[in-house]
mmCIF file of C-alpha atoms in Angstrom:
data_model
loop_
_atom_site.group_PDB
_atom_site.id
_atom_site.type_symbol
_atom_site.label_atom_id
_atom_site.label_comp_id
_atom_site.label_asym_id
_atom_site.label_seq_id
_atom_site.Cartn_x
_atom_site.Cartn_y
_atom_site.Cartn_z
ATOM 1 C CA UNK Y 1 0.000 0.000 0.000
ATOM 2 C CA UNK Y 2 1.033 3.553 -0.626
ATOM 3 C CA UNK Y 3 -0.759 6.713 0.340
ATOM 4 C CA UNK Y 4 -0.486 9.848 -1.743
ATOM 5 C CA UNK Y 5 -1.534 13.339 -0.734
ATOM 6 C CA UNK Y 6 -1.428 16.228 -3.186
ATOM 7 C CA UNK Y 7 -1.161 19.874 -2.240
ATOM 8 C CA UNK Y 8 -0.336 23.210 -3.802
ATOM 9 C CA UNK Y 9 -3.368 23.738 -5.994
ATOM 10 C CA UNK Y 10 -5.301 26.974 -6.064
ATOM 11 C CA UNK Y 11 -6.508 29.896 -8.125
ATOM 12 C CA UNK Y 12 -4.001 31.701 -10.320
ATOM 13 C CA UNK Y 13 -4.180 34.163 -13.169
ATOM 14 C CA UNK Y 14 -3.193 33.174 -16.680
ATOM 15 C CA UNK Y 15 0.555 33.391 -17.086
ATOM 16 C CA UNK Y 16 1.156 32.585 -13.443
ATOM 17 C CA UNK Y 17 2.823 29.621 -11.786
ATOM 18 C CA UNK Y 18 1.998 26.950 -9.248
ATOM 19 C CA UNK Y 19 3.988 24.138 -7.724
ATOM 20 C CA UNK Y 20 2.123 20.977 -6.849
ATOM 21 C CA UNK Y 21 3.472 18.512 -4.315
ATOM 22 C CA UNK Y 22 2.592 14.896 -3.697
ATOM 23 C CA UNK Y 23 3.654 13.442 -0.366
ATOM 24 C CA UNK Y 24 3.967 9.660 -0.310
ATOM 25 C CA UNK Y 25 3.905 7.221 2.569
ATOM 26 C CA UNK Y 26 3.714 3.460 2.811
ATOM 27 C CA UNK Y 27 5.710 1.354 0.403
ATOM 28 C CA UNK Y 28 9.058 2.521 -0.865
ATOM 29 C CA UNK Y 29 8.594 5.730 -2.789
ATOM 30 C CA UNK Y 30 12.020 5.507 -4.345
ATOM 31 C CA UNK Y 31 11.128 2.255 -6.133
ATOM 32 C CA UNK Y 32 7.949 3.647 -7.687
ATOM 33 C CA UNK Y 33 7.435 5.271 -11.026
ATOM 34 C CA UNK Y 34 5.302 8.376 -10.550
ATOM 35 C CA UNK Y 35 2.925 10.290 -12.732
ATOM 36 C CA UNK Y 36 0.732 13.367 -12.791
ATOM 37 C CA UNK Y 37 -2.672 13.287 -14.440
ATOM 38 C CA UNK Y 38 -5.456 15.817 -14.642
ATOM 39 C CA UNK Y 39 -9.183 15.804 -15.194
ATOM 40 C CA UNK Y 40 -11.296 18.754 -16.237
ATOM 41 C CA UNK Y 41 -15.082 18.802 -15.763
ATOM 42 C CA UNK Y 42 -16.781 16.655 -18.349
ATOM 43 C CA UNK Y 43 -13.514 15.308 -19.691
ATOM 44 C CA UNK Y 44 -11.553 12.117 -19.279
ATOM 45 C CA UNK Y 45 -8.508 11.912 -17.075
ATOM 46 C CA UNK Y 46 -5.432 12.729 -19.131
ATOM 47 C CA UNK Y 47 -1.728 12.211 -18.735
ATOM 48 C CA UNK Y 48 0.424 15.188 -17.834
ATOM 49 C CA UNK Y 49 3.895 13.932 -16.913
ATOM 50 C CA UNK Y 50 5.766 10.918 -15.582
ATOM 51 C CA UNK Y 51 9.116 10.212 -13.988
ATOM 52 C CA UNK Y 52 11.076 7.035 -13.362
ATOM 53 C CA UNK Y 53 11.843 5.769 -9.880
ATOM 54 C CA UNK Y 54 15.230 7.466 -9.588
ATOM 55 C CA UNK Y 55 14.257 10.439 -11.709
ATOM 56 C CA UNK Y 56 16.563 9.667 -14.579
ATOM 57 C CA UNK Y 57 13.857 9.893 -17.230
ATOM 58 C CA UNK Y 58 10.829 12.117 -17.590
ATOM 59 C CA UNK Y 59 8.054 12.368 -20.137
ATOM 60 C CA UNK Y 60 5.498 15.063 -20.807
ATOM 61 C CA UNK Y 61 2.219 15.105 -22.630
ATOM 62 C CA UNK Y 62 2.577 16.685 -26.020
ATOM 63 C CA UNK Y 63 -0.205 14.946 -27.897
ATOM 64 C CA UNK Y 64 -2.938 17.411 -27.260
ATOM 65 C CA UNK Y 65 -3.287 20.871 -28.640
ATOM 66 C CA UNK Y 66 -2.212 22.664 -25.531
ATOM 67 C CA UNK Y 67 0.916 20.758 -24.651
ATOM 68 C CA UNK Y 68 2.459 21.075 -21.221
ATOM 69 C CA UNK Y 69 5.915 20.320 -22.527
ATOM 70 C CA UNK Y 70 8.150 23.274 -21.945
ATOM 71 C CA UNK Y 71 5.802 24.775 -19.376
ATOM 72 C CA UNK Y 72 5.600 22.021 -16.730
ATOM 73 C CA UNK Y 73 8.443 20.226 -14.975
ATOM 74 C CA UNK Y 74 8.092 16.999 -13.039
ATOM 75 C CA UNK Y 75 10.655 16.154 -10.387
ATOM 76 C CA UNK Y 76 11.028 14.095 -7.262
ATOM 77 C CA UNK Y 77 12.949 14.081 -4.023
ATOM 78 C CA UNK Y 78 13.281 10.497 -2.864
ATOM 79 C CA UNK Y 79 14.828 11.575 0.430
ATOM 80 C CA UNK Y 80 11.623 13.474 1.207
ATOM 81 C CA UNK Y 81 9.236 10.965 -0.400
ATOM 82 C CA UNK Y 82 7.795 13.793 -2.447
ATOM 83 C CA UNK Y 83 6.847 14.304 -6.064
ATOM 84 C CA UNK Y 84 6.545 17.768 -7.606
ATOM 85 C CA UNK Y 85 4.992 19.414 -10.613
ATOM 86 C CA UNK Y 86 6.203 22.922 -11.374
ATOM 87 C CA UNK Y 87 3.682 24.612 -13.638
ATOM 88 C CA UNK Y 88 4.640 27.830 -15.390
ATOM 89 C CA UNK Y 89 2.873 30.041 -17.921
ATOM 90 C CA UNK Y 90 -0.450 28.615 -16.866
ATOM 91 C CA UNK Y 91 -3.409 28.888 -19.202
ATOM 92 C CA UNK Y 92 -7.160 28.656 -18.560
ATOM 93 C CA UNK Y 93 -7.085 25.342 -20.410
ATOM 94 C CA UNK Y 94 -4.912 23.940 -17.608
ATOM 95 C CA UNK Y 95 -7.827 24.211 -15.197
ATOM 96 C CA UNK Y 96 -8.488 20.751 -13.774
ATOM 97 C CA UNK Y 97 -8.125 18.513 -10.769
ATOM 98 C CA UNK Y 98 -4.549 17.254 -10.716
ATOM 99 C CA UNK Y 99 -3.760 13.791 -9.416
ATOM 100 C CA UNK Y 100 -0.496 12.088 -8.603
ATOM 101 C CA UNK Y 101 -0.142 8.356 -9.067
ATOM 102 C CA UNK Y 102 2.360 5.628 -8.219
ATOM 103 C CA UNK Y 103 3.069 2.381 -9.998
ATOM 104 C CA UNK Y 104 5.652 -0.176 -10.982
ATOM 105 C CA UNK Y 105 5.755 0.885 -14.592
ATOM 106 C CA UNK Y 106 6.763 4.215 -16.082
ATOM 107 C CA UNK Y 107 3.790 4.841 -18.355
ATOM 108 C CA UNK Y 108 1.580 7.402 -20.028
ATOM 109 C CA UNK Y 109 -1.485 5.280 -19.310
ATOM 110 C CA UNK Y 110 -3.447 5.722 -16.111
ATOM 111 C CA UNK Y 111 -4.037 1.966 -16.133
ATOM 112 C CA UNK Y 112 -0.394 1.360 -15.247
ATOM 113 C CA UNK Y 113 -0.682 3.137 -11.914
ATOM 114 C CA UNK Y 114 -1.893 1.334 -8.828
ATOM 115 C CA UNK Y 115 -2.187 4.132 -6.299
ATOM 116 C CA UNK Y 116 -3.762 7.573 -6.568
ATOM 117 C CA UNK Y 117 -4.067 10.672 -4.477
ATOM 118 C CA UNK Y 118 -7.321 12.486 -3.872
ATOM 119 C CA UNK Y 119 -6.464 15.315 -6.236
ATOM 120 C CA UNK Y 120 -5.880 19.036 -5.925
ATOM 121 C CA UNK Y 121 -7.843 21.691 -7.816
ATOM 122 C CA UNK Y 122 -6.009 24.067 -10.129
ATOM 123 C CA UNK Y 123 -8.020 26.951 -11.520
ATOM 124 C CA UNK Y 124 -6.514 29.396 -14.005
ATOM 125 C CA UNK Y 125 -8.452 32.576 -14.635
ATOM 126 C CA UNK Y 126 -8.216 34.532 -17.856
#
């Protein structure tokens, strides 16, 4: 079992920045691949970013029109059991509930992740 708790969401103006955190407890955080996903009202949950267990590799969503690549940065601190998502140049289209997830496999698919946090709301005003 692993427990994940997100924080850092809030209301920000377009062009602003937020840093999300995901605190992990339970099984070894350092052996888990981690991901960030988001879900806007009326839409399916979508991949945002992922990072391998030791942080050597990262991947960002760039398949949808408003790519996060170049604006968002995923990172982790295994000594603190914490995952981060630095979000810069935020746009109204980034408004969603953001979830962190842990799994054995580094993947873009939500199906690969076994554990999920409760989510944190990010709202970007225009």
